[in-house]
Structure formats: structure tokens, C-alpha cells
PDB file of C-alpha atoms in Angstrom:
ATOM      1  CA  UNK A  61      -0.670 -30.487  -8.879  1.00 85.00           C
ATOM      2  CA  UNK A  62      -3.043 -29.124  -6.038  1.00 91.00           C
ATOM      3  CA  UNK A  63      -2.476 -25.440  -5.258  1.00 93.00           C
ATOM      4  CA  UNK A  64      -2.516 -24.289  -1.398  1.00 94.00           C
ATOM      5  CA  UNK A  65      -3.895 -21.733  -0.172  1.00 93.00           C
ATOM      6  CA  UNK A  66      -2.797 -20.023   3.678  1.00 92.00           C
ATOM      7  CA  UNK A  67      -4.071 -17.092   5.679  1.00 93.00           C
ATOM      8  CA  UNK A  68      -1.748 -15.707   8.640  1.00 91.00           C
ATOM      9  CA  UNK A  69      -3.306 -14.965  11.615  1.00 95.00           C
ATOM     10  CA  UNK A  70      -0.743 -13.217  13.590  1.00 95.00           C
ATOM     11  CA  UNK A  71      -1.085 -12.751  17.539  1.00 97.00           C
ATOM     12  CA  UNK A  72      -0.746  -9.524  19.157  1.00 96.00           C
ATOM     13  CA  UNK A  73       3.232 -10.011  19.807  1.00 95.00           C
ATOM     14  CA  UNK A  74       3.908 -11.234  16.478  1.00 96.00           C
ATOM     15  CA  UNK A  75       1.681  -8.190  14.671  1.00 96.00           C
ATOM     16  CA  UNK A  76       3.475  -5.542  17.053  1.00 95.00           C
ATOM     17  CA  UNK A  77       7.114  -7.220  15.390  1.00 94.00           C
ATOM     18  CA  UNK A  78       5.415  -7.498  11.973  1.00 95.00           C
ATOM     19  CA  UNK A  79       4.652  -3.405  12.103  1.00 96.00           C
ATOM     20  CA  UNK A  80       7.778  -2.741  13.608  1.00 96.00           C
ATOM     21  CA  UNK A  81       9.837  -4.246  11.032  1.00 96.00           C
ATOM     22  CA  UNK A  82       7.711  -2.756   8.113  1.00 97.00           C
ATOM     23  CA  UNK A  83       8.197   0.521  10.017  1.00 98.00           C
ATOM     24  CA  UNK A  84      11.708   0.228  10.406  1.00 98.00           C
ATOM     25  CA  UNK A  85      12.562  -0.691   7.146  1.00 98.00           C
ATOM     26  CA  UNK A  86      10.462   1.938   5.708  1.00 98.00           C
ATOM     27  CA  UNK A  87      12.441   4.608   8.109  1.00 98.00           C
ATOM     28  CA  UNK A  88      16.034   3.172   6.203  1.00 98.00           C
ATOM     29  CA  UNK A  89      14.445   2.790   2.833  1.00 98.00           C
ATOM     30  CA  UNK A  90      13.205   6.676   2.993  1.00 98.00           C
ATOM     31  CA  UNK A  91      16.470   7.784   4.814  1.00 98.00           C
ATOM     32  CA  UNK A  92      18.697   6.075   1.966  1.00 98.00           C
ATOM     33  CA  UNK A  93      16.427   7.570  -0.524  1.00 97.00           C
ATOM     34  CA  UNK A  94      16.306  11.129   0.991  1.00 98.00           C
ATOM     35  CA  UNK A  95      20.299  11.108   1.255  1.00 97.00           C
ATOM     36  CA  UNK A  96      20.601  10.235  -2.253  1.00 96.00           C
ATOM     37  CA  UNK A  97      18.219  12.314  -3.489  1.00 96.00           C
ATOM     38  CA  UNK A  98      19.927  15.098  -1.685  1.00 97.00           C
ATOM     39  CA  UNK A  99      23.487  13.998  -3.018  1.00 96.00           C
ATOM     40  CA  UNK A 100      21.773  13.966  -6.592  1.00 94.00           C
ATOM     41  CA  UNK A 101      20.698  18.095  -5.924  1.00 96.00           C
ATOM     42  CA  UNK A 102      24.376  18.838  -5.244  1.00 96.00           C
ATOM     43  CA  UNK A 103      25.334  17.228  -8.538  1.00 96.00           C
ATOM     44  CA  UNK A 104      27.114  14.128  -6.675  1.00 96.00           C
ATOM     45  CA  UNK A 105      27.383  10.003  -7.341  1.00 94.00           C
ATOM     46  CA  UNK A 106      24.867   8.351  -5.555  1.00 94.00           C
ATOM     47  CA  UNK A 107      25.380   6.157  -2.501  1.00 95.00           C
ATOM     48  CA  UNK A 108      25.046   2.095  -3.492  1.00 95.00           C
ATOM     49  CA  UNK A 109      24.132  -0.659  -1.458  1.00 96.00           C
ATOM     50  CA  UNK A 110      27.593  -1.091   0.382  1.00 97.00           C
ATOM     51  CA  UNK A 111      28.239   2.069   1.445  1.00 97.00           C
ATOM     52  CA  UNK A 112      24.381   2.573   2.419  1.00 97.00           C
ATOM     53  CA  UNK A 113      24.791  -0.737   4.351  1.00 97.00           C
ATOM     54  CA  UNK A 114      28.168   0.657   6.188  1.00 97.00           C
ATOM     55  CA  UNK A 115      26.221   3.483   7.886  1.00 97.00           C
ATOM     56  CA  UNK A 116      23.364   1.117   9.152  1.00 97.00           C
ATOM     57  CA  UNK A 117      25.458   0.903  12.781  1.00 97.00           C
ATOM     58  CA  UNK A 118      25.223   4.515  12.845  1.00 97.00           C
ATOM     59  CA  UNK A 119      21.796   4.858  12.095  1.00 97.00           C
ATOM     60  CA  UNK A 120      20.765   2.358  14.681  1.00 97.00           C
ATOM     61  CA  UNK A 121      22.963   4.283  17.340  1.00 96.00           C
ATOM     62  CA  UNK A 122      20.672   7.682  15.890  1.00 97.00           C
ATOM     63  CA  UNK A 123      17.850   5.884  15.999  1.00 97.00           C
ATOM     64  CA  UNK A 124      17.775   3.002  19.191  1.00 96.00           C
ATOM     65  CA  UNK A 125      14.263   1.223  17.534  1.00 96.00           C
ATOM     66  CA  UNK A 126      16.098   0.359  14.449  1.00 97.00           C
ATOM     67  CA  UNK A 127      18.206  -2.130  16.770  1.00 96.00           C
ATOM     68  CA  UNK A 128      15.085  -4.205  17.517  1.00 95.00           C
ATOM     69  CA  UNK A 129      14.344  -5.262  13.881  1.00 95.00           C
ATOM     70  CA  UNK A 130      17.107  -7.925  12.365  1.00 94.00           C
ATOM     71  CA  UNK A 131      19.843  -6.323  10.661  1.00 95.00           C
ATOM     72  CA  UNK A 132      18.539  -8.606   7.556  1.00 97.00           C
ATOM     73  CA  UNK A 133      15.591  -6.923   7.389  1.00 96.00           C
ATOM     74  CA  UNK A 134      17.013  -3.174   6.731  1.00 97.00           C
ATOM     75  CA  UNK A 135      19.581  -4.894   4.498  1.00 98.00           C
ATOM     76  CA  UNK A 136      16.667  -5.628   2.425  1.00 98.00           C
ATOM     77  CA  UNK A 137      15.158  -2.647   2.309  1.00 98.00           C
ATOM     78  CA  UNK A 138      18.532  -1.010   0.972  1.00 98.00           C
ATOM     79  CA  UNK A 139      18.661  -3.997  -1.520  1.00 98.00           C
ATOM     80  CA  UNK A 140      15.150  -3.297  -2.251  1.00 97.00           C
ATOM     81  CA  UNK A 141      16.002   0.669  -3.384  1.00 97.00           C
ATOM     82  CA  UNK A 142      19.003  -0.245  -5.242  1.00 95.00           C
ATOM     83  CA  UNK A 143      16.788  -2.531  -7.392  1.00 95.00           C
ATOM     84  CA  UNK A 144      14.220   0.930  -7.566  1.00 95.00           C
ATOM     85  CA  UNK A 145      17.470   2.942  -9.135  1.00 92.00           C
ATOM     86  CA  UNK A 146      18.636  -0.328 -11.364  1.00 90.00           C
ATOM     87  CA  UNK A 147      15.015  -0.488 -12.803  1.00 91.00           C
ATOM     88  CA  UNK A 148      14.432   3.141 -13.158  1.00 86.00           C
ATOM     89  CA  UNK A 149      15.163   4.777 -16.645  1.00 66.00           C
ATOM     90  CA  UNK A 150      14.299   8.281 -17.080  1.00 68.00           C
ATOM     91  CA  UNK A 151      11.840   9.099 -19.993  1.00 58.00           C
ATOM     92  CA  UNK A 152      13.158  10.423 -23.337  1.00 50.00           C
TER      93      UNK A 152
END
């Protein structure tokens, strides 16, 4: 079976989106992260994917850019930390 090989070559439009998404869902990823860490200092239960994913609308009213990138996208990035806290185990 031949193997294929591709190389993206964004435009300027479609790099700008490309960063802003990344950017964006880094912003939600680290804002998730730094709420739950901070929940975690005060001895409470973390926040999981659904109730992280409830307070995207009020993020994106906090924070107008995040209404530019697809909702699916910061989704992603939530789903993406609550795989980080599945596959963590703390050393013995």
C-alpha cells in the first residue's frame, strides 16, 4: 500500500485562524487548568468536562476573541485536559 505524504501551505487568512484557534484554545485549556488547580489548593472536587463546558458562554462573554474560534474547538481543548487528569497518576 503506497504511503502519502502532504505539506500545508496555509495563506495569510487561513494562518491568522490557525493561530487564533491554537491561541484560544490554549487561553480555555490554561483557564480550566488554573481553576482546578486552584479548587485542588482549597481541598475541593475538581471541575470535569461538563461543568467546564457549561461556563464556556461565560467565558466567551469575559473574553469577546474566544467567540471567533468554533465552539468545537475549545470543547476539545477541555476534552483534551480531562484526558491530562484521566492519564495522570501521582508517583508512589
Amino acid at each position: 500500500m503506497p504511503a502519502y505524504q502532504f505539506e500545508l501551505r496555509p495563506n495569510g487568512p487561513q494562518l491568522r485562524n490557525l493561530r487564533q484557534f491554537a491561541g484560544s484554545c490554549r487561553f480555555v485549556y490554561n483557564k480550566a487548568l488554573a481553576l482546578n488547580t486552584e479548587r485542588y489548593h482549597k481541598k475541593e472536587k475538581r471541575l470535569g468536562y461538563a461543568v467546564l463546558c457549561a461556563r464556556l458562554p461565560n467565558w466567551k462573554r469575559e473574553h469577546e476573541f474566544l467567540s471567533d474560534v468554533p465552539a468545537q474547538a475549545l470543547q476539545q481543548a477541555l476534552k483534551n485536559l480531562e484526558r491530562a487528569y484521566a492519564n495522570f497518576s501521582p508517583a508512589v
